[in-house]
Coordinates of C-alpha atoms and ligand atoms in Angstrom, one line a residue:
M30 CA 1.2 -33.7 0.0
R31 CA -2.6 -33.9 0.5
D32 CA -5.3 -34.5 -2.0
V33 CA -5.3 -30.9 -3.1
E34 CA -6.2 -31.7 -6.7
R35 CA -9.6 -32.9 -5.7
L36 CA -10.3 -29.7 -3.9
L37 CA -9.3 -27.7 -6.9
R38 CA -12.1 -29.1 -8.9
L39 CA -14.6 -27.9 -6.3
V40 CA -13.6 -24.2 -6.1
E41 CA -14.6 -21.2 -8.2
K42 CA -11.1 -20.3 -9.4
P43 CA -8.7 -23.2 -9.1
G44 CA -5.9 -21.2 -10.7
R45 CA -5.6 -19.3 -7.4
Y46 CA -4.2 -22.4 -5.7
V47 CA -2.4 -24.5 -8.2
G48 CA 1.1 -22.8 -8.4
G49 CA 3.6 -23.9 -11.0
E50 CA 3.4 -20.7 -12.9
Y51 CA 6.0 -19.6 -15.4
N52 CA 9.1 -18.2 -13.5
A53 CA 7.9 -19.7 -10.2
V54 CA 10.7 -21.1 -8.2
K55 CA 10.5 -24.5 -6.5
K56 CA 13.5 -25.4 -4.4
D57 CA 14.6 -28.5 -2.6
W58 CA 13.6 -28.1 1.1
E59 CA 16.5 -30.3 2.2
K60 CA 19.1 -28.2 0.6
V61 CA 18.3 -24.8 2.3
K62 CA 18.8 -23.6 5.8
V63 CA 15.7 -21.4 6.1
R64 CA 12.2 -21.7 4.5
V65 CA 10.0 -18.6 4.2
A66 CA 6.3 -18.4 3.3
F67 CA 5.4 -15.0 1.8
A68 CA 1.8 -14.5 2.8
F69 CA -0.4 -12.0 1.0
P70 CA -3.7 -11.6 3.0
D71 CA -5.9 -11.1 0.0
V72 CA -6.8 -13.2 -3.0
Y73 CA -4.2 -14.4 -5.6
E74 CA -5.3 -11.9 -8.3
V75 CA -4.6 -9.0 -6.0
G76 CA -1.4 -10.4 -4.4
M77 CA 0.1 -11.3 -7.8
S78 CA -0.1 -7.6 -8.8
H79 CA 2.1 -6.6 -5.8
L80 CA 5.6 -5.6 -6.9
G81 CA 7.0 -6.1 -3.3
L82 CA 6.1 -9.8 -3.4
Q83 CA 8.0 -10.2 -6.7
I84 CA 11.0 -8.3 -5.3
L85 CA 11.4 -10.3 -2.1
Y86 CA 10.6 -13.6 -3.9
A87 CA 13.5 -13.0 -6.2
I88 CA 15.9 -11.8 -3.4
V89 CA 15.2 -14.7 -1.1
N90 CA 15.1 -17.4 -3.8
G91 CA 18.4 -15.9 -5.1
R92 CA 20.1 -17.1 -1.9
P93 CA 21.4 -20.7 -2.1
D94 CA 20.6 -21.2 1.6
A95 CA 17.0 -20.0 1.6
L96 CA 13.7 -20.5 -0.2
M97 CA 10.5 -18.5 -0.4
E98 CA 7.1 -19.8 -1.4
R99 CA 3.8 -18.0 -1.7
V100 CA 0.5 -18.2 -0.1
F101 CA -2.7 -16.1 -0.6
A102 CA -5.9 -15.7 1.4
P103 CA -8.2 -18.6 0.4
W104 CA -11.6 -17.4 -0.9
P105 CA -14.5 -18.5 1.3
D106 CA -15.3 -21.5 -1.0
M107 CA -11.7 -22.8 -0.5
E108 CA -11.7 -22.0 3.2
A109 CA -14.9 -24.0 3.7
L110 CA -13.3 -27.0 1.9
L111 CA -10.1 -26.7 3.9
R112 CA -12.0 -26.7 7.2
A113 CA -14.4 -29.5 6.2
E114 CA -11.5 -31.7 5.0
R115 CA -9.1 -30.6 7.8
I116 CA -6.5 -29.7 5.3
P117 CA -4.1 -26.9 6.4
L118 CA -3.6 -23.8 4.3
F119 CA -0.7 -24.6 2.0
S120 CA 1.9 -22.8 0.0
L121 CA 1.6 -22.7 -3.8
E122 CA 5.1 -24.1 -4.6
S123 CA 5.4 -27.2 -2.5
R124 CA 1.9 -27.4 -1.1
R125 CA 3.2 -27.6 2.4
A126 CA 1.3 -26.4 5.4
L127 CA 2.2 -22.9 6.7
S128 CA 3.2 -24.5 10.0
D129 CA 6.0 -26.4 8.2
F130 CA 7.9 -23.1 7.4
D131 CA 10.5 -21.5 9.5
I132 CA 9.2 -18.0 8.8
L133 CA 5.8 -16.8 7.9
A134 CA 6.1 -13.3 6.4
F135 CA 3.0 -11.2 5.8
T136 CA 2.8 -8.1 3.8
L137 CA 0.4 -5.5 5.3
Q138 CA -0.9 -3.3 2.5
Y139 CA -4.4 -2.4 3.8
E140 CA -6.0 -2.4 7.2
L141 CA -9.0 -4.3 6.1
T142 CA -7.0 -7.4 5.4
Y143 CA -6.2 -7.9 9.1
T144 CA -8.8 -10.6 9.8
N145 CA -7.5 -12.5 6.8
V146 CA -4.1 -12.4 8.5
L147 CA -5.4 -14.2 11.6
N148 CA -7.5 -16.6 9.4
M149 CA -4.5 -17.6 7.3
M150 CA -2.4 -18.3 10.4
E151 CA -5.1 -20.5 12.0
L152 CA -5.9 -22.3 8.7
G153 CA -2.1 -22.9 8.2
G154 CA -1.7 -24.5 11.7
V155 CA 0.0 -21.4 13.2
S156 CA -1.2 -20.0 16.5
P157 CA -2.5 -16.5 15.9
L158 CA -1.4 -15.1 19.2
A159 CA 2.3 -14.7 19.4
A160 CA 2.4 -15.4 23.1
E161 CA 0.8 -18.8 22.5
R162 CA 3.1 -19.8 19.7
R163 CA 5.3 -22.8 20.4
E164 CA 9.0 -23.0 19.6
S165 CA 8.2 -25.4 16.7
E166 CA 5.9 -22.9 15.0
P167 CA 7.1 -20.4 12.4
L168 CA 8.4 -17.0 13.3
V169 CA 5.6 -14.6 12.2
I170 CA 6.8 -11.3 10.7
G171 CA 5.1 -8.4 9.0
G172 CA 6.1 -5.6 6.7
G173 CA 4.6 -3.1 4.3
P174 CA 2.9 0.3 4.8
C175 CA 0.6 -0.8 7.6
A176 CA 3.6 -1.9 9.6
F177 CA 4.2 1.8 10.2
N178 CA 1.4 1.7 12.8
P179 CA 1.7 -2.0 13.7
E180 CA 0.1 -1.6 17.2
P181 CA -3.3 -3.1 16.5
L182 CA -1.4 -6.3 15.3
A183 CA 1.1 -6.3 18.1
A184 CA -0.3 -9.4 19.8
F185 CA -0.1 -11.5 16.6
F186 CA 3.4 -10.8 15.3
D187 CA 6.8 -11.8 16.5
L188 CA 8.4 -8.9 14.7
F189 CA 7.8 -6.2 12.1
V190 CA 10.2 -4.9 9.5
L191 CA 9.8 -1.2 9.0
G192 CA 10.5 0.2 5.6
E193 CA 12.2 -1.1 2.5
G194 CA 13.1 -4.8 2.7
E195 CA 15.8 -5.3 0.1
E196 CA 18.7 -5.1 2.6
V197 CA 17.2 -5.9 5.9
V198 CA 15.9 -9.2 4.6
H199 CA 19.4 -10.5 4.3
E200 CA 20.4 -9.3 7.8
L201 CA 17.3 -11.0 9.2
L202 CA 17.8 -14.3 7.4
D203 CA 21.5 -14.4 8.4
A204 CA 20.7 -13.7 12.0
Y205 CA 18.0 -16.4 11.9
I206 CA 20.3 -19.1 10.4
R207 CA 23.0 -18.2 12.9
A208 CA 20.6 -18.4 15.9
R209 CA 19.3 -21.8 14.7
Q210 CA 22.8 -23.1 14.3
E211 CA 23.7 -22.0 17.8
G212 CA 20.5 -23.7 19.1
K213 CA 18.9 -20.5 20.2
G214 CA 15.2 -20.3 20.9
R215 CA 12.6 -17.7 19.7
Q216 CA 13.1 -15.3 22.6
E217 CA 16.9 -15.3 22.2
F218 CA 16.6 -14.8 18.5
L219 CA 14.2 -11.9 18.9
R220 CA 16.6 -10.2 21.3
E221 CA 19.2 -10.3 18.6
A222 CA 16.8 -9.3 15.8
A223 CA 15.7 -6.3 17.8
A224 CA 19.2 -4.9 17.4
I225 CA 18.9 -4.8 13.6
D226 CA 17.9 -1.4 12.3
G227 CA 14.3 -1.5 11.1
V228 CA 13.3 -4.5 13.2
Y229 CA 10.5 -3.9 15.8
V230 CA 9.7 -6.6 18.3
P231 CA 6.3 -5.5 19.9
S232 CA 6.5 -7.8 22.9
F233 CA 9.6 -6.0 24.1
Y234 CA 7.6 -2.8 24.7
E235 CA 5.2 -1.9 27.4
V236 CA 2.3 0.4 26.6
R237 CA 0.7 2.2 29.6
Y238 CA -2.7 4.0 29.2
Q239 CA -4.2 6.9 31.0
E240 CA -7.6 6.7 32.6
D241 CA -9.3 8.3 29.6
G242 CA -7.8 5.6 27.3
R243 CA -5.1 7.8 25.8
I244 CA -1.5 6.4 25.9
A245 CA 0.6 7.4 28.8
S246 CA 3.9 5.9 27.6
V247 CA 5.5 3.3 25.4
R248 CA 8.7 2.0 26.9
P249 CA 11.2 -0.8 26.0
L250 CA 11.1 -3.5 28.6
Y251 CA 14.8 -4.5 28.5
P252 CA 18.1 -2.7 28.4
G253 CA 19.5 -2.5 24.8
I254 CA 16.1 -2.4 23.2
P255 CA 15.8 0.9 21.3
E256 CA 13.3 3.5 22.4
K257 CA 12.5 4.3 18.8
V258 CA 12.7 1.9 15.9
T259 CA 13.8 3.6 12.7
K260 CA 12.7 2.6 9.2
R261 CA 15.1 1.2 6.5
V262 CA 15.8 3.1 3.4
V263 CA 17.6 1.8 0.3
A264 CA 20.0 4.6 -0.5
N265 CA 21.1 3.2 -3.9
L266 CA 17.9 2.1 -5.5
D267 CA 19.6 2.0 -8.9
G268 CA 21.8 -0.8 -7.7
A269 CA 19.1 -2.6 -5.8
P270 CA 18.0 -6.0 -7.1
F271 CA 14.9 -5.9 -9.3
P272 CA 12.9 -8.9 -10.5
V273 CA 13.2 -9.0 -14.3
R274 CA 11.9 -12.6 -14.2
P275 CA 8.7 -12.3 -12.2
V276 CA 6.2 -15.1 -11.6
I277 CA 3.4 -14.8 -14.2
P278 CA 0.0 -15.5 -12.7
W279 CA -2.4 -18.1 -14.0
V280 CA -5.5 -16.3 -13.1
E281 CA -5.7 -12.8 -14.6
A282 CA -4.2 -10.5 -12.0
V283 CA -5.8 -7.1 -11.1
H284 CA -2.8 -5.5 -12.9
D285 CA -2.0 -8.1 -15.6
R286 CA 1.2 -6.6 -16.9
G287 CA 4.9 -6.4 -16.2
M288 CA 6.1 -3.7 -13.9
I289 CA 9.3 -1.6 -13.8
E290 CA 9.7 0.6 -10.8
I291 CA 11.1 3.8 -12.1
F292 CA 11.6 5.6 -8.7
R293 CA 10.6 5.3 -5.1
G294 CA 9.3 8.1 -2.9
C295 CA 7.2 11.1 -3.8
S296 CA 7.9 14.7 -3.1
R297 CA 4.6 16.2 -4.0
G298 CA 3.6 16.4 -0.3
C299 CA -0.2 15.7 -0.4
R300 CA -1.0 16.1 3.3
F301 CA -3.3 13.1 3.6
C302 CA -0.9 10.7 1.9
Q303 CA 1.0 8.2 4.0
A304 CA 3.1 6.8 1.2
G305 CA 4.4 10.2 0.4
I306 CA 5.9 10.4 3.9
I307 CA 7.0 6.9 4.7
Y308 CA 8.9 6.3 1.4
R309 CA 10.8 9.6 1.4
P310 CA 13.2 10.7 -0.1
V311 CA 12.6 10.5 -3.8
R312 CA 15.1 8.1 -5.4
E313 CA 15.0 7.8 -9.2
K314 CA 16.7 5.0 -11.1
S315 CA 19.0 5.8 -14.0
L316 CA 17.6 5.9 -17.5
E317 CA 20.2 3.3 -18.7
R318 CA 19.2 0.9 -15.9
L319 CA 15.5 1.2 -16.7
L320 CA 16.0 0.6 -20.4
V321 CA 17.9 -2.6 -19.6
Q322 CA 15.4 -3.8 -17.0
G323 CA 12.5 -3.0 -19.4
R324 CA 14.1 -5.1 -22.2
E325 CA 14.8 -8.0 -19.9
L326 CA 11.4 -8.0 -18.4
A327 CA 9.7 -8.1 -21.8
K328 CA 12.0 -10.9 -22.9
N329 CA 11.5 -13.0 -19.8
T330 CA 7.7 -12.7 -19.5
G331 CA 6.1 -12.3 -22.8
Y332 CA 3.9 -9.6 -21.3
E333 CA 2.2 -7.4 -23.9
E334 CA 2.2 -4.5 -21.6
I335 CA 4.9 -3.0 -19.3
S336 CA 3.8 -0.5 -16.7
L337 CA 6.2 2.2 -15.4
T338 CA 5.3 2.2 -11.7
S339 CA 5.9 4.6 -8.9
L340 CA 3.8 6.9 -6.7
S341 CA 3.6 9.5 -9.5
S342 CA 5.3 8.2 -12.6
V343 CA 5.0 11.4 -14.7
D344 CA 7.4 13.1 -12.3
Y345 CA 10.3 10.9 -13.4
S346 CA 13.0 13.4 -14.5
R347 CA 13.8 11.7 -17.8
L348 CA 10.4 10.4 -18.7
L349 CA 10.5 11.5 -22.4
P350 CA 13.8 9.7 -23.2
L351 CA 12.7 6.7 -21.2
V352 CA 9.3 6.5 -23.0
D353 CA 11.0 7.0 -26.4
G354 CA 13.7 4.4 -25.7
L355 CA 11.1 1.8 -24.6
I356 CA 8.8 2.5 -27.5
E357 CA 11.7 1.9 -29.9
T358 CA 12.6 -1.3 -28.1
F359 CA 9.1 -2.7 -27.8
T360 CA 7.4 -1.6 -31.0
P361 CA 8.7 -4.6 -33.1
D362 CA 7.3 -7.0 -30.5
K363 CA 4.0 -5.1 -30.1
V364 CA 4.6 -4.5 -26.3
S365 CA 2.9 -1.4 -25.1
I366 CA 3.9 0.8 -22.1
S367 CA 1.5 2.2 -19.6
L368 CA 1.6 4.7 -16.7
P369 CA -0.5 3.8 -13.6
S370 CA -1.4 7.4 -12.7
L371 CA -1.4 10.7 -14.5
R372 CA -0.7 14.2 -13.4
A373 CA -3.4 16.6 -14.4
D374 CA -1.4 18.6 -17.0
A375 CA -0.9 18.7 -20.8
F376 CA 2.6 17.1 -20.5
A377 CA 1.1 14.0 -18.9
V378 CA -1.5 13.8 -21.6
E379 CA 1.2 14.1 -24.3
I380 CA 3.1 11.3 -22.7
A381 CA -0.1 9.2 -22.6
R382 CA -0.8 10.0 -26.2
R383 CA 2.7 8.8 -27.2
L384 CA 2.0 5.6 -25.3
Q385 CA -1.2 5.2 -27.2
E386 CA -3.1 4.9 -24.0
V387 CA -6.0 6.3 -26.0
R388 CA -6.7 2.7 -27.0
K389 CA -7.9 2.1 -23.4
G390 CA -10.5 4.8 -23.8
T391 CA -10.3 6.3 -20.3
L392 CA -7.9 8.9 -18.9
T393 CA -7.7 9.3 -15.1
F394 CA -6.8 12.3 -13.1
A395 CA -6.9 12.9 -9.3
P396 CA -7.8 16.5 -8.4
E397 CA -8.8 15.1 -5.0
A398 CA -10.9 18.2 -4.0
G399 CA -13.5 20.3 -5.8
T400 CA -12.2 23.8 -5.0
Q401 CA -8.8 25.6 -5.2
R402 CA -9.2 26.5 -1.5
L403 CA -9.4 22.8 -0.5
R404 CA -6.8 21.7 -2.9
N405 CA -4.5 24.2 -1.2
V406 CA -5.4 22.8 2.2
I407 CA -4.3 19.3 1.1
N408 CA -1.3 20.6 -0.9
K409 CA -2.6 19.2 -4.2
R410 CA -1.0 21.5 -6.7
V411 CA -3.3 21.3 -9.6
T412 CA -5.5 24.2 -10.7
R413 CA -8.9 24.1 -12.4
E414 CA -7.4 25.6 -15.5
E415 CA -4.6 23.1 -15.6
L416 CA -7.0 20.2 -15.2
L417 CA -9.3 21.6 -18.0
R418 CA -6.3 22.1 -20.3
A419 CA -5.2 18.5 -19.7
V420 CA -8.8 17.3 -20.3
E421 CA -9.0 19.4 -23.5
A422 CA -5.7 17.9 -24.7
A423 CA -7.1 14.4 -23.9
F424 CA -10.4 14.9 -25.8
A425 CA -8.5 16.5 -28.7
S426 CA -6.2 13.4 -28.9
G427 CA -9.2 11.0 -29.1
W428 CA -10.1 10.1 -25.6
L429 CA -13.8 9.8 -25.0
R430 CA -13.9 9.2 -21.2
V431 CA -12.3 10.9 -18.3
K432 CA -12.2 9.6 -14.7
L433 CA -11.8 12.0 -11.8
Y434 CA -10.8 10.9 -8.3
F435 CA -11.9 13.0 -5.3
M436 CA -12.1 12.6 -1.5
V437 CA -14.9 13.6 0.7
G438 CA -14.6 14.5 4.4
L439 CA -11.3 16.2 4.1
P440 CA -10.4 18.6 6.9
T441 CA -12.1 22.0 6.5
E442 CA -14.5 20.7 3.8
T443 CA -17.7 22.6 3.3
E444 CA -20.7 22.2 1.0
E445 CA -19.0 24.6 -1.4
D446 CA -16.2 22.0 -1.9
L447 CA -18.8 19.3 -2.7
D448 CA -20.5 21.7 -5.2
G449 CA -17.0 22.2 -6.6
I450 CA -16.7 18.5 -7.5
A451 CA -20.0 18.7 -9.3
A452 CA -19.0 21.9 -11.1
L453 CA -15.6 20.4 -12.2
A454 CA -17.4 17.3 -13.6
G455 CA -19.7 19.7 -15.5
D456 CA -16.7 21.7 -16.8
V457 CA -15.1 18.5 -18.1
L458 CA -18.3 17.6 -19.9
R459 CA -18.5 21.0 -21.4
V460 CA -14.8 20.8 -22.6
G461 CA -15.7 17.4 -24.2
E462 CA -18.6 18.9 -26.1
E463 CA -16.5 21.8 -27.3
C464 CA -13.8 19.4 -28.5
G465 CA -16.4 17.6 -30.6
V466 CA -16.6 14.3 -28.8
P467 CA -19.4 12.5 -30.5
K468 CA -22.8 12.6 -28.7
G469 CA -23.4 9.4 -26.8
K470 CA -19.7 8.7 -26.4
L471 CA -18.7 11.4 -23.9
R472 CA -18.5 10.1 -20.3
V473 CA -17.1 11.4 -17.1
T474 CA -16.7 9.1 -14.0
V475 CA -16.5 10.8 -10.6
S476 CA -15.0 8.4 -8.1
V477 CA -15.0 9.4 -4.5
A478 CA -13.1 8.0 -1.5
C479 CA -13.6 9.0 2.1
F480 CA -10.8 10.7 3.9
V481 CA -9.0 8.4 6.3
P482 CA -6.4 10.0 8.7
K483 CA -3.2 8.0 8.5
A484 CA -0.3 7.7 10.9
H485 CA 2.9 9.8 10.2
T486 CA 1.0 12.3 7.9
P487 CA 0.3 16.0 8.6
F488 CA -3.4 14.9 9.0
Q489 CA -2.6 12.2 11.6
W490 CA -4.2 14.3 14.3
E491 CA -7.4 15.0 12.3
P492 CA -10.7 13.3 13.2
Q493 CA -12.6 11.5 10.5
V494 CA -16.1 12.7 9.8
P495 CA -18.7 10.4 11.3
R496 CA -19.8 7.7 8.9
A497 CA -23.4 9.0 8.8
V498 CA -22.1 12.4 7.7
L499 CA -19.8 10.8 5.1
A500 CA -22.8 8.9 3.8
E501 CA -24.9 12.2 3.6
K502 CA -22.1 13.9 1.7
I503 CA -22.1 11.1 -0.8
R504 CA -25.9 11.3 -1.2
Y505 CA -25.6 15.0 -1.6
L506 CA -23.0 14.5 -4.4
K507 CA -25.2 11.9 -6.0
R508 CA -28.1 14.5 -6.2
R509 CA -25.7 17.1 -7.7
L510 CA -24.3 14.8 -10.3
K511 CA -27.5 14.4 -12.3
D512 CA -26.2 14.5 -15.8
R513 CA -26.6 11.1 -17.4
R514 CA -23.2 11.3 -18.9
I515 CA -21.7 11.2 -15.4
D516 CA -21.0 7.9 -13.7
F517 CA -20.6 8.1 -9.9
D518 CA -18.9 5.6 -7.7
W519 CA -17.8 5.9 -4.1
H520 CA -16.1 4.1 -1.3
D521 CA -18.2 2.7 1.5
P522 CA -18.1 5.1 4.6
E523 CA -18.5 2.1 7.0
M524 CA -15.4 0.4 5.6
S525 CA -13.5 3.8 5.6
M526 CA -14.4 4.2 9.3
L527 CA -12.9 0.8 10.1
E528 CA -9.8 1.7 8.1
A529 CA -9.4 4.9 10.1
V530 CA -9.8 2.9 13.4
F531 CA -7.0 0.5 12.5
A532 CA -4.8 3.2 10.8
R533 CA -4.7 5.2 14.1
G534 CA -5.3 2.4 16.6
D535 CA -3.4 1.0 19.5
R536 CA -2.8 -2.4 21.0
R537 CA -6.1 -2.7 22.6
L538 CA -7.6 -3.3 19.2
G539 CA -6.0 -6.7 19.1
A540 CA -9.0 -8.0 21.2
V541 CA -11.4 -6.4 18.7
L542 CA -9.7 -8.0 15.8
L543 CA -9.7 -11.4 17.4
G544 CA -13.4 -11.0 18.3
A545 CA -14.3 -9.9 14.8
W546 CA -12.4 -12.8 13.2
R547 CA -14.0 -15.3 15.6
R548 CA -17.4 -13.9 14.5
G549 CA -16.6 -14.8 10.9
C550 CA -15.2 -11.5 9.6
R551 CA -13.0 -12.1 6.5
F552 CA -12.2 -10.1 3.4
D553 CA -13.4 -6.9 5.1
G554 CA -12.1 -4.9 2.1
W555 CA -14.7 -6.6 -0.1
R556 CA -18.1 -5.0 0.1
E557 CA -19.9 -8.3 -0.3
H558 CA -18.2 -9.8 2.8
F559 CA -18.0 -6.7 5.0
S560 CA -20.3 -6.8 8.1
L561 CA -20.2 -3.7 10.3
A562 CA -22.7 -5.5 12.7
R563 CA -20.1 -8.2 13.5
W564 CA -17.4 -5.6 14.0
L565 CA -19.6 -3.5 16.4
E566 CA -20.3 -6.6 18.4
A567 CA -16.5 -7.2 18.7
F568 CA -15.9 -3.6 19.8
A569 CA -18.6 -3.9 22.4
E570 CA -17.2 -7.2 23.7
A571 CA -13.7 -5.5 24.1
G572 CA -15.3 -2.4 25.8
L573 CA -14.0 -0.1 23.1
Q574 CA -15.7 2.5 20.8
P575 CA -14.6 2.7 17.1
E576 CA -15.4 6.5 17.3
D577 CA -12.7 7.0 19.9
Y578 CA -10.1 6.1 17.3
A579 CA -11.7 7.3 14.0
Q580 CA -13.5 10.5 15.1
R581 CA -11.3 11.8 18.0
R582 CA -9.0 14.8 17.3
Y583 CA -5.7 13.6 18.6
A584 CA -3.7 16.3 20.4
Y585 CA -0.2 17.5 19.3
G586 CA 1.0 16.9 22.9
E587 CA -0.3 13.3 23.3
V588 CA 1.6 10.1 22.9
L589 CA 0.5 8.6 19.6
P590 CA 0.4 4.8 19.3
W591 CA 3.1 4.9 16.6
D592 CA 5.4 7.5 18.2
H593 CA 8.1 4.9 18.8
I594 CA 8.2 4.1 15.1
D595 CA 10.6 6.6 13.5
V596 CA 10.2 7.3 9.8
G597 CA 12.7 10.2 9.9
V598 CA 10.1 12.9 9.3
S599 CA 10.1 15.1 12.3
R600 CA 7.0 15.8 14.5
E601 CA 7.8 19.6 14.1
F602 CA 7.6 19.3 10.3
L603 CA 4.3 17.4 10.5
I604 CA 2.8 20.0 12.9
E605 CA 4.1 22.9 10.6
E606 CA 2.5 21.2 7.6
H607 CA -0.8 20.7 9.5
Q608 CA -0.9 24.4 10.4
R609 CA 0.0 25.3 6.8
A610 CA -3.0 23.3 5.7
Y611 CA -5.3 25.4 7.9
R612 CA -3.6 28.6 6.5
G613 CA -4.1 27.2 2.9
E614 CA -0.4 27.4 2.2
I615 CA 1.3 25.4 -0.5
T616 CA 4.5 23.6 0.4
P617 CA 7.2 23.4 -2.3
D618 CA 8.2 20.1 -3.9
C619 CA 11.7 19.2 -2.7
R620 CA 12.5 17.3 -6.0
W621 CA 12.3 20.6 -8.0
E622 CA 12.2 23.5 -5.6
K623 CA 13.7 23.5 -2.2
C624 CA 14.3 21.3 0.8
M625 CA 11.6 21.9 3.4
A626 CA 13.7 20.2 6.1
C627 CA 11.3 17.4 6.8
G628 CA 14.2 15.6 8.5
V629 CA 14.5 12.3 6.5
C630 CA 17.7 13.1 4.6
P631 CA 19.9 14.0 7.6
A632 CA 18.3 11.2 9.7
F633 CA 19.3 8.5 7.2
G634 CA 22.3 10.1 5.5
V635 CA 20.5 10.1 2.2
A636 CA 19.4 12.7 -0.4
P637 CA 16.9 12.8 -3.2
V638 CA 18.4 11.1 -6.3
L639 CA 17.5 12.3 -9.7
A640 CA 18.2 10.8 -13.1
E641 CA 19.9 13.4 -15.3
E642 CA 21.5 13.4 -18.6
D643 CA 24.9 12.6 -17.3
G644 CA 23.7 9.9 -15.0
L645 CA 22.3 9.9 -11.5
V646 CA 22.6 13.1 -9.4
S647 CA 22.2 12.4 -5.7
L648 CA 22.1 16.0 -4.6
P649 CA 20.2 18.2 -7.0
D650 CA 21.5 21.8 -7.5
H651 CA 18.7 23.4 -5.5
L652 CA 19.5 21.3 -2.5
S653 CA 23.3 21.6 -2.5
Ligands
SF4_12 S1 15.0 16.4 4.0 FE1 14.5 17.9 2.4 S2 15.2 17.0 0.5 FE2 15.1 15.4 2.0 S3 13.0 14.5 1.7 FE3 12.9 16.0 3.4 S4 12.3 17.9 2.3 FE4 13.0 16.5 0.7

């Protein structure tokens, strides 16, 4: 198409835009009935580490009647060139403008990528506002975790897909092809698409507000449009397609390794965690399937490292035989296996030791809170003793550095909890000394995120602490973490405030988003590009206050912006969990203990699926 090669010589990392990677698929446009651009609203290195992209890319390109190409957010150097040369943002495979595609599908992983979404549409020749989009422009769809509160983006998307895409993508593409063959327009197609489970068409709903700005009602505008849209769940994950031939990035990706998804869902029940709710129930894949997928992945990619991914990989029921089986397979080819996250216990450390993770030098744990009291509040079931035993096992096995993740600003937090973080870091250093870690080598990193209340979680009603107070908490911790062997890093409170606004926001925020983007906001998740001043101007212009979204305690009885999005977990369960938090009560893990009747399994006719010795067990004994 255009003179893209010339541009590539002028940008910082040309590999972000060249395409043609190993395992990339380039299909003939004339031979398919529907062309989809998968848009990742962040840079190539981040997007290429996203498993969901690889899964959908393989599924859509596996259809003879469809193609999928990729596009990532252009870094400001490339954006400037595209604008100066009037070249539209293009896909990697065929270098066609986004406006040439039938469907533009965004994955929404993080609220601070929303300005990039608008920017990519406009750069690609697609009208950002859905109401202004012409029939000839692509259908714009969104999915991913942020689609579970899609309201701030309602004005920009034709539809959202809620939940797991493996099955619904076929239903949607079939419906699209049928509608095109029958000569139907966008509105007619959307009416049909709205009947597909898991598809939400925001323009078919009317939101009314009370005088104080709270929502009065959200109602469908037409007969036949569901009052609530339910998420999609893949009941048989073991049989679901998995990309064993993923595209291998040119530029080193954030996670530069192959990935095998070993299960979906998490039953640990951390009360701040959205992923733990929206991906319920736990569904493990069988050991046999994973061994086969691991072998194929290594063969087809040449990766030197394969990561066993999930929300909490050490919880996989048959982790030891899986690890041993993969080690046996991979050792001759010098392929290593890694776990993205570790549970704070000695078993996890033993697994990491077998995987020779010690080579990497740092072992990471996430106690999340500094005291047992606060860990009970958030339902994080790790004790100080367990953590220190795990750390002791790690130092004894040769690790020299430990990283600890915490949150500040959690509900009920006091100064004592912050002191607890400093005390725990000190304890870890002491254990390291006792284990004989050589002087000068022992290091502990304390990494702190700010609590962000998220939709559909037990903490969805909780206010976020004002950003100035979050900043003061971080300064306090900095003063307490004086030991030179401790490194301290933290997440920016201003960015966390904006994340909270969009995580719990409503449709009125569309105007703010548009205003911020027009003022030049891009890559808001990147500290060097984030500008709170521009955002505050956009809020003022729209007549809204960020504090009304981030810092307000939402009431149990009020209509929440995402109440018409049904993830299967009942409101009663979330309220009960919220109250248990204030009572400091721990909730059992339904994978191992008992069903707490969150509502997901009966709502979707599914059950937790565990990998056991004699194959998959879809209803563990304790649940039957
Ligand atoms: S319904 Fe019960 S078993 Fe199913 S996810 Fe909820 S708590 Fe777990």
